[in-house]
mmCIF file with all atom_site columns, C-alpha atoms in Angstrom:
data_model
loop_
_atom_site.group_PDB
_atom_site.id
_atom_site.type_symbol
_atom_site.label_atom_id
_atom_site.label_alt_id
_atom_site.label_comp_id
_atom_site.label_asym_id
_atom_site.label_entity_id
_atom_site.label_seq_id
_atom_site.pdbx_PDB_ins_code
_atom_site.Cartn_x
_atom_site.Cartn_y
_atom_site.Cartn_z
_atom_site.occupancy
_atom_site.B_iso_or_equiv
_atom_site.pdbx_formal_charge
_atom_site.auth_seq_id
_atom_site.auth_comp_id
_atom_site.auth_asym_id
_atom_site.auth_atom_id
_atom_site.pdbx_PDB_model_num
ATOM 1   C CA . MET X 1 1   ? -28.016 -32.330 42.116 1.00 73.00 ? 1   MET X CA 1
ATOM 2   C CA . ASP X 1 2   ? -29.156 -31.455 45.591 1.00 83.00 ? 2   ASP X CA 1
ATOM 3   C CA . VAL X 1 3   ? -30.484 -28.061 46.428 1.00 86.00 ? 3   VAL X CA 1
ATOM 4   C CA . THR X 1 4   ? -30.247 -26.485 50.099 1.00 89.00 ? 4   THR X CA 1
ATOM 5   C CA . THR X 1 5   ? -33.005 -23.614 50.821 1.00 90.00 ? 5   THR X CA 1
ATOM 6   C CA . TRP X 1 6   ? -32.589 -21.356 53.215 1.00 94.00 ? 6   TRP X CA 1
ATOM 7   C CA . TYR X 1 7   ? -35.400 -19.494 55.050 1.00 96.00 ? 7   TYR X CA 1
ATOM 8   C CA . LEU X 1 8   ? -34.851 -16.269 56.634 1.00 97.00 ? 8   LEU X CA 1
ATOM 9   C CA . GLU X 1 9   ? -36.755 -13.731 58.620 1.00 98.00 ? 9   GLU X CA 1
ATOM 10  C CA . GLN X 1 10  ? -36.664 -10.562 61.056 1.00 98.00 ? 10  GLN X CA 1
ATOM 11  C CA . THR X 1 11  ? -39.518 -10.044 63.229 1.00 97.00 ? 11  THR X CA 1
ATOM 12  C CA . GLY X 1 12  ? -38.955 -6.518  64.356 1.00 96.00 ? 12  GLY X CA 1
ATOM 13  C CA . PRO X 1 13  ? -37.459 -3.181  62.275 1.00 97.00 ? 13  PRO X CA 1
ATOM 14  C CA . GLY X 1 14  ? -34.927 -3.075  64.479 1.00 96.00 ? 14  GLY X CA 1
ATOM 15  C CA . ASP X 1 15  ? -33.500 -6.538  63.370 1.00 97.00 ? 15  ASP X CA 1
ATOM 16  C CA . LEU X 1 16  ? -32.468 -4.336  60.494 1.00 97.00 ? 16  LEU X CA 1
ATOM 17  C CA . LEU X 1 17  ? -28.811 -3.932  60.385 1.00 95.00 ? 17  LEU X CA 1
ATOM 18  C CA . PRO X 1 18  ? -28.829 -0.971  57.142 1.00 94.00 ? 18  PRO X CA 1
ATOM 19  C CA . ALA X 1 19  ? -25.521 -1.921  54.482 1.00 94.00 ? 19  ALA X CA 1
ATOM 20  C CA . ARG X 1 20  ? -23.426 1.040   54.059 1.00 91.00 ? 20  ARG X CA 1
ATOM 21  C CA . GLU X 1 21  ? -23.441 3.394   51.030 1.00 90.00 ? 21  GLU X CA 1
ATOM 22  C CA . PRO X 1 22  ? -22.201 1.779   47.778 1.00 89.00 ? 22  PRO X CA 1
ATOM 23  C CA . LYS X 1 23  ? -19.370 2.161   45.755 1.00 87.00 ? 23  LYS X CA 1
ATOM 24  C CA . VAL X 1 24  ? -21.528 4.072   42.916 1.00 90.00 ? 24  VAL X CA 1
ATOM 25  C CA . PRO X 1 25  ? -24.242 6.044   43.358 1.00 93.00 ? 25  PRO X CA 1
ATOM 26  C CA . VAL X 1 26  ? -27.428 4.522   42.933 1.00 96.00 ? 26  VAL X CA 1
ATOM 27  C CA . ASP X 1 27  ? -31.250 5.994   43.071 1.00 96.00 ? 27  ASP X CA 1
ATOM 28  C CA . ILE X 1 28  ? -34.057 3.152   44.402 1.00 97.00 ? 28  ILE X CA 1
ATOM 29  C CA . VAL X 1 29  ? -37.319 3.993   43.267 1.00 97.00 ? 29  VAL X CA 1
ATOM 30  C CA . ARG X 1 30  ? -40.461 2.357   43.169 1.00 98.00 ? 30  ARG X CA 1
ATOM 31  C CA . ALA X 1 31  ? -42.145 1.078   40.380 1.00 97.00 ? 31  ALA X CA 1
ATOM 32  C CA . GLU X 1 32  ? -45.942 1.975   40.948 1.00 95.00 ? 32  GLU X CA 1
ATOM 33  C CA . ILE X 1 33  ? -47.333 1.554   37.833 1.00 94.00 ? 33  ILE X CA 1
ATOM 34  C CA . PRO X 1 34  ? -47.267 -2.570  37.564 1.00 93.00 ? 34  PRO X CA 1
ATOM 35  C CA . SER X 1 35  ? -45.723 -3.175  33.981 1.00 94.00 ? 35  SER X CA 1
ATOM 36  C CA . PRO X 1 36  ? -45.659 -6.923  33.234 1.00 93.00 ? 36  PRO X CA 1
ATOM 37  C CA . GLU X 1 37  ? -42.997 -6.141  30.644 1.00 93.00 ? 37  GLU X CA 1
ATOM 38  C CA . PHE X 1 38  ? -40.756 -4.333  33.078 1.00 95.00 ? 38  PHE X CA 1
ATOM 39  C CA . SER X 1 39  ? -41.190 -6.685  35.753 1.00 95.00 ? 39  SER X CA 1
ATOM 40  C CA . ARG X 1 40  ? -40.111 -9.417  33.408 1.00 93.00 ? 40  ARG X CA 1
ATOM 41  C CA . PHE X 1 41  ? -37.544 -8.530  32.272 1.00 93.00 ? 41  PHE X CA 1
ATOM 42  C CA . LEU X 1 42  ? -36.488 -7.688  35.840 1.00 94.00 ? 42  LEU X CA 1
ATOM 43  C CA . TYR X 1 43  ? -36.566 -10.850 36.620 1.00 92.00 ? 43  TYR X CA 1
ATOM 44  C CA . THR X 1 44  ? -34.917 -13.033 33.724 1.00 89.00 ? 44  THR X CA 1
ATOM 45  C CA . ALA X 1 45  ? -32.263 -10.205 33.441 1.00 89.00 ? 45  ALA X CA 1
ATOM 46  C CA . VAL X 1 46  ? -31.287 -10.871 37.199 1.00 89.00 ? 46  VAL X CA 1
ATOM 47  C CA . GLY X 1 47  ? -32.576 -14.432 37.478 1.00 86.00 ? 47  GLY X CA 1
ATOM 48  C CA . GLY X 1 48  ? -31.192 -15.754 34.723 1.00 79.00 ? 48  GLY X CA 1
ATOM 49  C CA . ASP X 1 49  ? -28.383 -17.363 35.678 1.00 80.00 ? 49  ASP X CA 1
ATOM 50  C CA . TRP X 1 50  ? -29.823 -18.093 38.772 1.00 80.00 ? 50  TRP X CA 1
ATOM 51  C CA . GLN X 1 51  ? -32.407 -21.085 37.849 1.00 78.00 ? 51  GLN X CA 1
ATOM 52  C CA . TRP X 1 52  ? -35.505 -18.382 38.483 1.00 83.00 ? 52  TRP X CA 1
ATOM 53  C CA . THR X 1 53  ? -37.674 -20.143 36.036 1.00 82.00 ? 53  THR X CA 1
ATOM 54  C CA . GLU X 1 54  ? -41.168 -20.634 38.037 1.00 87.00 ? 54  GLU X CA 1
ATOM 55  C CA . ARG X 1 55  ? -42.671 -17.201 35.927 1.00 89.00 ? 55  ARG X CA 1
ATOM 56  C CA . LEU X 1 56  ? -40.671 -17.955 32.994 1.00 86.00 ? 56  LEU X CA 1
ATOM 57  C CA . PRO X 1 57  ? -44.197 -18.909 31.193 1.00 86.00 ? 57  PRO X CA 1
ATOM 58  C CA . TRP X 1 58  ? -46.309 -16.646 32.975 1.00 90.00 ? 58  TRP X CA 1
ATOM 59  C CA . THR X 1 59  ? -48.659 -14.888 30.492 1.00 91.00 ? 59  THR X CA 1
ATOM 60  C CA . TRP X 1 60  ? -48.873 -11.316 30.356 1.00 92.00 ? 60  TRP X CA 1
ATOM 61  C CA . ARG X 1 61  ? -52.472 -11.271 32.266 1.00 94.00 ? 61  ARG X CA 1
ATOM 62  C CA . GLN X 1 62  ? -50.614 -13.674 34.854 1.00 94.00 ? 62  GLN X CA 1
ATOM 63  C CA . TRP X 1 63  ? -47.985 -11.116 35.719 1.00 93.00 ? 63  TRP X CA 1
ATOM 64  C CA . MET X 1 64  ? -50.758 -8.191  36.078 1.00 94.00 ? 64  MET X CA 1
ATOM 65  C CA . GLU X 1 65  ? -52.993 -10.213 38.356 1.00 95.00 ? 65  GLU X CA 1
ATOM 66  C CA . TRP X 1 66  ? -49.322 -10.810 40.318 1.00 96.00 ? 66  TRP X CA 1
ATOM 67  C CA . LEU X 1 67  ? -48.438 -7.275  40.020 1.00 95.00 ? 67  LEU X CA 1
ATOM 68  C CA . ASP X 1 68  ? -51.671 -5.416  40.752 1.00 95.00 ? 68  ASP X CA 1
ATOM 69  C CA . ARG X 1 69  ? -52.323 -6.729  43.799 1.00 94.00 ? 69  ARG X CA 1
ATOM 70  C CA . PRO X 1 70  ? -52.367 -4.092  47.315 1.00 93.00 ? 70  PRO X CA 1
ATOM 71  C CA . GLY X 1 71  ? -49.619 -4.757  48.799 1.00 96.00 ? 71  GLY X CA 1
ATOM 72  C CA . THR X 1 72  ? -47.412 -5.914  45.979 1.00 97.00 ? 72  THR X CA 1
ATOM 73  C CA . GLU X 1 73  ? -44.608 -3.438  45.120 1.00 97.00 ? 73  GLU X CA 1
ATOM 74  C CA . THR X 1 74  ? -41.629 -3.174  42.876 1.00 98.00 ? 74  THR X CA 1
ATOM 75  C CA . TRP X 1 75  ? -38.428 -1.331  43.865 1.00 98.00 ? 75  TRP X CA 1
ATOM 76  C CA . VAL X 1 76  ? -35.654 -0.832  41.743 1.00 98.00 ? 76  VAL X CA 1
ATOM 77  C CA . ALA X 1 77  ? -32.196 0.255   42.035 1.00 97.00 ? 77  ALA X CA 1
ATOM 78  C CA . TRP X 1 78  ? -30.858 2.235   39.385 1.00 97.00 ? 78  TRP X CA 1
ATOM 79  C CA . ARG X 1 79  ? -27.151 3.531   38.505 1.00 95.00 ? 79  ARG X CA 1
ATOM 80  C CA . ASP X 1 80  ? -27.243 6.170   35.921 1.00 94.00 ? 80  ASP X CA 1
ATOM 81  C CA . GLY X 1 81  ? -30.651 5.739   34.797 1.00 94.00 ? 81  GLY X CA 1
ATOM 82  C CA . THR X 1 82  ? -29.799 1.924   34.677 1.00 94.00 ? 82  THR X CA 1
ATOM 83  C CA . PRO X 1 83  ? -31.785 -0.804  36.425 1.00 96.00 ? 83  PRO X CA 1
ATOM 84  C CA . ALA X 1 84  ? -29.011 -2.841  38.849 1.00 95.00 ? 84  ALA X CA 1
ATOM 85  C CA . GLY X 1 85  ? -31.293 -4.930  40.296 1.00 95.00 ? 85  GLY X CA 1
ATOM 86  C CA . TYR X 1 86  ? -34.428 -4.327  42.201 1.00 96.00 ? 86  TYR X CA 1
ATOM 87  C CA . VAL X 1 87  ? -36.444 -6.132  45.224 1.00 97.00 ? 87  VAL X CA 1
ATOM 88  C CA . GLU X 1 88  ? -40.272 -7.533  45.207 1.00 97.00 ? 88  GLU X CA 1
ATOM 89  C CA . LEU X 1 89  ? -42.322 -7.289  48.098 1.00 98.00 ? 89  LEU X CA 1
ATOM 90  C CA . VAL X 1 90  ? -45.622 -8.887  48.821 1.00 98.00 ? 90  VAL X CA 1
ATOM 91  C CA . ALA X 1 91  ? -47.970 -8.437  51.582 1.00 97.00 ? 91  ALA X CA 1
ATOM 92  C CA . GLN X 1 92  ? -49.440 -11.713 52.681 1.00 97.00 ? 92  GLN X CA 1
ATOM 93  C CA . ASP X 1 93  ? -51.924 -12.586 56.274 1.00 95.00 ? 93  ASP X CA 1
ATOM 94  C CA . GLY X 1 94  ? -51.536 -10.973 59.476 1.00 96.00 ? 94  GLY X CA 1
ATOM 95  C CA . GLY X 1 95  ? -49.023 -8.252  58.829 1.00 97.00 ? 95  GLY X CA 1
ATOM 96  C CA . VAL X 1 96  ? -46.525 -10.654 57.024 1.00 98.00 ? 96  VAL X CA 1
ATOM 97  C CA . VAL X 1 97  ? -44.177 -9.455  53.880 1.00 98.00 ? 97  VAL X CA 1
ATOM 98  C CA . GLU X 1 98  ? -41.980 -11.381 51.538 1.00 98.00 ? 98  GLU X CA 1
ATOM 99  C CA . ILE X 1 99  ? -39.407 -10.571 49.732 1.00 98.00 ? 99  ILE X CA 1
ATOM 100 C CA . SER X 1 100 ? -40.162 -12.424 47.317 1.00 95.00 ? 100 SER X CA 1
ATOM 101 C CA . SER X 1 101 ? -37.325 -11.667 44.715 1.00 94.00 ? 101 SER X CA 1
ATOM 102 C CA . PHE X 1 102 ? -34.481 -9.921  45.330 1.00 95.00 ? 102 PHE X CA 1
ATOM 103 C CA . GLY X 1 103 ? -30.979 -9.612  43.133 1.00 93.00 ? 103 GLY X CA 1
ATOM 104 C CA . LEU X 1 104 ? -28.722 -7.244  40.867 1.00 93.00 ? 104 LEU X CA 1
ATOM 105 C CA . LEU X 1 105 ? -28.373 -7.099  36.750 1.00 92.00 ? 105 LEU X CA 1
ATOM 106 C CA . PRO X 1 106 ? -24.680 -8.614  36.504 1.00 89.00 ? 106 PRO X CA 1
ATOM 107 C CA . TYR X 1 107 ? -22.426 -5.477  36.036 1.00 90.00 ? 107 TYR X CA 1
ATOM 108 C CA . ALA X 1 108 ? -23.627 -4.552  39.706 1.00 90.00 ? 108 ALA X CA 1
ATOM 109 C CA . ILE X 1 109 ? -22.470 -7.227  41.086 1.00 90.00 ? 109 ILE X CA 1
ATOM 110 C CA . GLY X 1 110 ? -19.528 -6.553  43.811 1.00 90.00 ? 110 GLY X CA 1
ATOM 111 C CA . LEU X 1 111 ? -20.229 -2.660  43.789 1.00 90.00 ? 111 LEU X CA 1
ATOM 112 C CA . GLY X 1 112 ? -21.986 -2.498  47.376 1.00 91.00 ? 112 GLY X CA 1
ATOM 113 C CA . VAL X 1 113 ? -25.461 -2.263  45.566 1.00 94.00 ? 113 VAL X CA 1
ATOM 114 C CA . GLY X 1 114 ? -27.116 -5.436  46.840 1.00 94.00 ? 114 GLY X CA 1
ATOM 115 C CA . GLY X 1 115 ? -26.490 -4.862  50.584 1.00 94.00 ? 115 GLY X CA 1
ATOM 116 C CA . HIS X 1 116 ? -27.491 -1.071  49.792 1.00 96.00 ? 116 HIS X CA 1
ATOM 117 C CA . LEU X 1 117 ? -30.994 -2.467  47.737 1.00 96.00 ? 117 LEU X CA 1
ATOM 118 C CA . LEU X 1 118 ? -31.629 -5.189  50.132 1.00 97.00 ? 118 LEU X CA 1
ATOM 119 C CA . SER X 1 119 ? -31.596 -2.452  53.129 1.00 97.00 ? 119 SER X CA 1
ATOM 120 C CA . ALA X 1 120 ? -34.034 -0.171  51.033 1.00 97.00 ? 120 ALA X CA 1
ATOM 121 C CA . GLY X 1 121 ? -35.992 -2.904  50.560 1.00 98.00 ? 121 GLY X CA 1
ATOM 122 C CA . THR X 1 122 ? -36.824 -4.651  53.518 1.00 98.00 ? 122 THR X CA 1
ATOM 123 C CA . ALA X 1 123 ? -36.697 -0.910  55.604 1.00 98.00 ? 123 ALA X CA 1
ATOM 124 C CA . HIS X 1 124 ? -40.034 -0.603  53.048 1.00 98.00 ? 124 HIS X CA 1
ATOM 125 C CA . ALA X 1 125 ? -41.150 -3.835  54.083 1.00 98.00 ? 125 ALA X CA 1
ATOM 126 C CA . TRP X 1 126 ? -41.399 -2.742  57.341 1.00 98.00 ? 126 TRP X CA 1
ATOM 127 C CA . ASP X 1 127 ? -43.419 0.683   56.761 1.00 97.00 ? 127 ASP X CA 1
ATOM 128 C CA . MET X 1 128 ? -45.467 -1.220  53.458 1.00 96.00 ? 128 MET X CA 1
ATOM 129 C CA . ALA X 1 129 ? -48.575 -0.355  55.604 1.00 96.00 ? 129 ALA X CA 1
ATOM 130 C CA . ASP X 1 130 ? -47.711 3.769   55.883 1.00 96.00 ? 130 ASP X CA 1
ATOM 131 C CA . ARG X 1 131 ? -48.425 3.654   52.275 1.00 96.00 ? 131 ARG X CA 1
ATOM 132 C CA . TRP X 1 132 ? -51.467 0.657   52.014 1.00 95.00 ? 132 TRP X CA 1
ATOM 133 C CA . PRO X 1 133 ? -53.535 2.004   54.669 1.00 92.00 ? 133 PRO X CA 1
ATOM 134 C CA . ASP X 1 134 ? -56.384 -1.511  54.294 1.00 94.00 ? 134 ASP X CA 1
ATOM 135 C CA . LEU X 1 135 ? -53.304 -3.518  55.334 1.00 96.00 ? 135 LEU X CA 1
ATOM 136 C CA . GLU X 1 136 ? -52.000 -4.118  58.969 1.00 96.00 ? 136 GLU X CA 1
ATOM 137 C CA . PRO X 1 137 ? -48.634 -3.052  60.486 1.00 97.00 ? 137 PRO X CA 1
ATOM 138 C CA . THR X 1 138 ? -45.835 -5.198  59.218 1.00 98.00 ? 138 THR X CA 1
ATOM 139 C CA . ARG X 1 139 ? -44.963 -7.770  61.913 1.00 98.00 ? 139 ARG X CA 1
ATOM 140 C CA . ARG X 1 140 ? -42.562 -9.987  60.293 1.00 98.00 ? 140 ARG X CA 1
ATOM 141 C CA . VAL X 1 141 ? -40.331 -9.511  56.899 1.00 98.00 ? 141 VAL X CA 1
ATOM 142 C CA . TRP X 1 142 ? -39.398 -13.138 55.219 1.00 98.00 ? 142 TRP X CA 1
ATOM 143 C CA . LEU X 1 143 ? -37.838 -14.347 52.667 1.00 97.00 ? 143 LEU X CA 1
ATOM 144 C CA . HIS X 1 144 ? -35.859 -17.776 51.267 1.00 94.00 ? 144 HIS X CA 1
ATOM 145 C CA . THR X 1 145 ? -32.755 -18.542 49.532 1.00 92.00 ? 145 THR X CA 1
ATOM 146 C CA . CYS X 1 146 ? -30.822 -21.263 48.054 1.00 87.00 ? 146 CYS X CA 1
ATOM 147 C CA . SER X 1 147 ? -27.759 -22.715 47.179 1.00 85.00 ? 147 SER X CA 1
ATOM 148 C CA . LEU X 1 148 ? -27.944 -21.998 43.404 1.00 82.00 ? 148 LEU X CA 1
ATOM 149 C CA . ASP X 1 149 ? -28.811 -18.233 44.078 1.00 82.00 ? 149 ASP X CA 1
ATOM 150 C CA . GLY X 1 150 ? -25.101 -15.714 44.089 1.00 82.00 ? 150 GLY X CA 1
ATOM 151 C CA . PRO X 1 151 ? -22.591 -17.098 46.148 1.00 84.00 ? 151 PRO X CA 1
ATOM 152 C CA . ALA X 1 152 ? -23.339 -13.589 48.394 1.00 87.00 ? 152 ALA X CA 1
ATOM 153 C CA . ALA X 1 153 ? -26.787 -13.757 48.984 1.00 90.00 ? 153 ALA X CA 1
ATOM 154 C CA . LEU X 1 154 ? -27.154 -15.860 52.122 1.00 92.00 ? 154 LEU X CA 1
ATOM 155 C CA . ALA X 1 155 ? -24.150 -13.860 53.519 1.00 92.00 ? 155 ALA X CA 1
ATOM 156 C CA . ASN X 1 156 ? -25.375 -10.614 52.257 1.00 93.00 ? 156 ASN X CA 1
ATOM 157 C CA . TYR X 1 157 ? -29.418 -11.508 54.222 1.00 96.00 ? 157 TYR X CA 1
ATOM 158 C CA . ARG X 1 158 ? -27.563 -12.328 57.185 1.00 96.00 ? 158 ARG X CA 1
ATOM 159 C CA . ALA X 1 159 ? -25.450 -9.211  57.433 1.00 95.00 ? 159 ALA X CA 1
ATOM 160 C CA . ARG X 1 160 ? -29.235 -7.434  57.493 1.00 96.00 ? 160 ARG X CA 1
ATOM 161 C CA . GLY X 1 161 ? -30.209 -9.481  60.258 1.00 97.00 ? 161 GLY X CA 1
ATOM 162 C CA . PHE X 1 162 ? -32.171 -11.789 58.785 1.00 98.00 ? 162 PHE X CA 1
ATOM 163 C CA . ARG X 1 163 ? -32.637 -15.014 60.954 1.00 97.00 ? 163 ARG X CA 1
ATOM 164 C CA . LEU X 1 164 ? -32.227 -18.223 59.809 1.00 95.00 ? 164 LEU X CA 1
ATOM 165 C CA . TYR X 1 165 ? -35.451 -20.034 60.436 1.00 96.00 ? 165 TYR X CA 1
ATOM 166 C CA . ASP X 1 166 ? -35.602 -23.492 58.211 1.00 94.00 ? 166 ASP X CA 1
ATOM 167 C CA . THR X 1 167 ? -33.769 -25.242 56.220 1.00 92.00 ? 167 THR X CA 1
ATOM 168 C CA . ARG X 1 168 ? -34.364 -27.442 53.376 1.00 91.00 ? 168 ARG X CA 1
ATOM 169 C CA . LEU X 1 169 ? -33.276 -30.012 51.220 1.00 90.00 ? 169 LEU X CA 1
ATOM 170 C CA . ASN X 1 170 ? -35.172 -31.189 47.897 1.00 83.00 ? 170 ASN X CA 1
ATOM 171 C CA . VAL X 1 171 ? -33.694 -32.735 44.719 1.00 49.00 ? 171 VAL X CA 1
ATOM 172 C CA . PRO X 1 172 ? -34.674 -31.558 41.582 1.00 55.00 ? 172 PRO X CA 1
ATOM 173 C CA . GLY X 1 173 ? -36.379 -33.840 38.866 1.00 43.00 ? 173 GLY X CA 1
ATOM 174 C CA . ASP X 1 174 ? -34.028 -35.406 36.410 1.00 37.00 ? 174 ASP X CA 1
ATOM 175 C CA . ALA X 1 175 ? -35.962 -32.809 34.006 1.00 39.00 ? 175 ALA X CA 1
ATOM 176 C CA . ASP X 1 176 ? -33.168 -30.054 35.528 1.00 47.00 ? 176 ASP X CA 1
ATOM 177 C CA . ASP X 1 177 ? -30.295 -30.717 34.059 1.00 49.00 ? 177 ASP X CA 1
ATOM 178 C CA . GLY X 1 178 ? -28.576 -27.660 36.530 1.00 52.00 ? 178 GLY X CA 1
ATOM 179 C CA . SER X 1 179 ? -28.576 -25.530 33.372 1.00 54.00 ? 179 SER X CA 1
ATOM 180 C CA . THR X 1 180 ? -29.551 -21.990 33.855 1.00 55.00 ? 180 THR X CA 1
ATOM 181 C CA . PRO X 1 181 ? -31.852 -19.695 31.416 1.00 55.00 ? 181 PRO X CA 1
ATOM 182 C CA . GLY X 1 182 ? -30.046 -16.778 31.402 1.00 55.00 ? 182 GLY X CA 1
ATOM 183 C CA . PRO X 1 183 ? -31.033 -13.687 30.103 1.00 54.00 ? 183 PRO X CA 1
ATOM 184 C CA . TRP X 1 184 ? -28.401 -15.088 26.856 1.00 50.00 ? 184 TRP X CA 1
ATOM 185 C CA . PRO X 1 185 ? -25.625 -17.225 26.727 1.00 48.00 ? 185 PRO X CA 1
ATOM 186 C CA . GLY X 1 186 ? -22.730 -15.239 28.590 1.00 47.00 ? 186 GLY X CA 1
ATOM 187 C CA . ALA X 1 187 ? -24.594 -12.955 30.112 1.00 47.00 ? 187 ALA X CA 1
ATOM 188 C CA . MET X 1 188 ? -23.332 -13.873 33.682 1.00 48.00 ? 188 MET X CA 1
ATOM 189 C CA . ARG X 1 189 ? -19.950 -12.543 33.149 1.00 48.00 ? 189 ARG X CA 1
ATOM 190 C CA . PRO X 1 190 ? -19.159 -8.697  34.743 1.00 50.00 ? 190 PRO X CA 1
ATOM 191 C CA . LEU X 1 191 ? -18.973 -6.229  32.827 1.00 49.00 ? 191 LEU X CA 1
ATOM 192 C CA . PRO X 1 192 ? -15.884 -4.216  32.930 1.00 50.00 ? 192 PRO X CA 1
ATOM 193 C CA . ASP X 1 193 ? -16.869 -0.347  34.760 1.00 53.00 ? 193 ASP X CA 1
ATOM 194 C CA . PRO X 1 194 ? -16.105 2.725   32.114 1.00 48.00 ? 194 PRO X CA 1
ATOM 195 C CA . ARG X 1 195 ? -15.534 4.832   34.572 1.00 50.00 ? 195 ARG X CA 1
#
């Protein structure tokens, strides 16, 4: 299966176009204590149906080394005490911040949470040096998405002011049969809102 990967960026905080408030109340809170268990949960719960497999074989120590680096932040959207999604920021050299992971748990899709969370996460990428005084001020925020990600992903990034700067087509190896690991089979189906 052919996979297209799109690379997008913002080059100034004025590029950010904030989303409107979501349809449901959401709190976005930084997970300040590095927790491999929690981060792995978020990674599999959000990415399991979208071919996020790169970190699945990581050990606890590899997760901790990733999370415990200066300028690595996890911001979690909470709805009524339940995680709804997350955005992971990673500072790089030269005032660059990557949005390395972003997404929602299946139950939160379609409620306007994604645009709101991406707006907040991007704003936090732009003010990262305020929390990490040894980092240079942010001059660029970038991310990538691909044709395996959620169908609204690319449109959400563009609606938040991210501009396309590169597109690549790659062909995964024969071992990739297109199936997803999923958090568990059928987790992609949205659940009815009990309210």
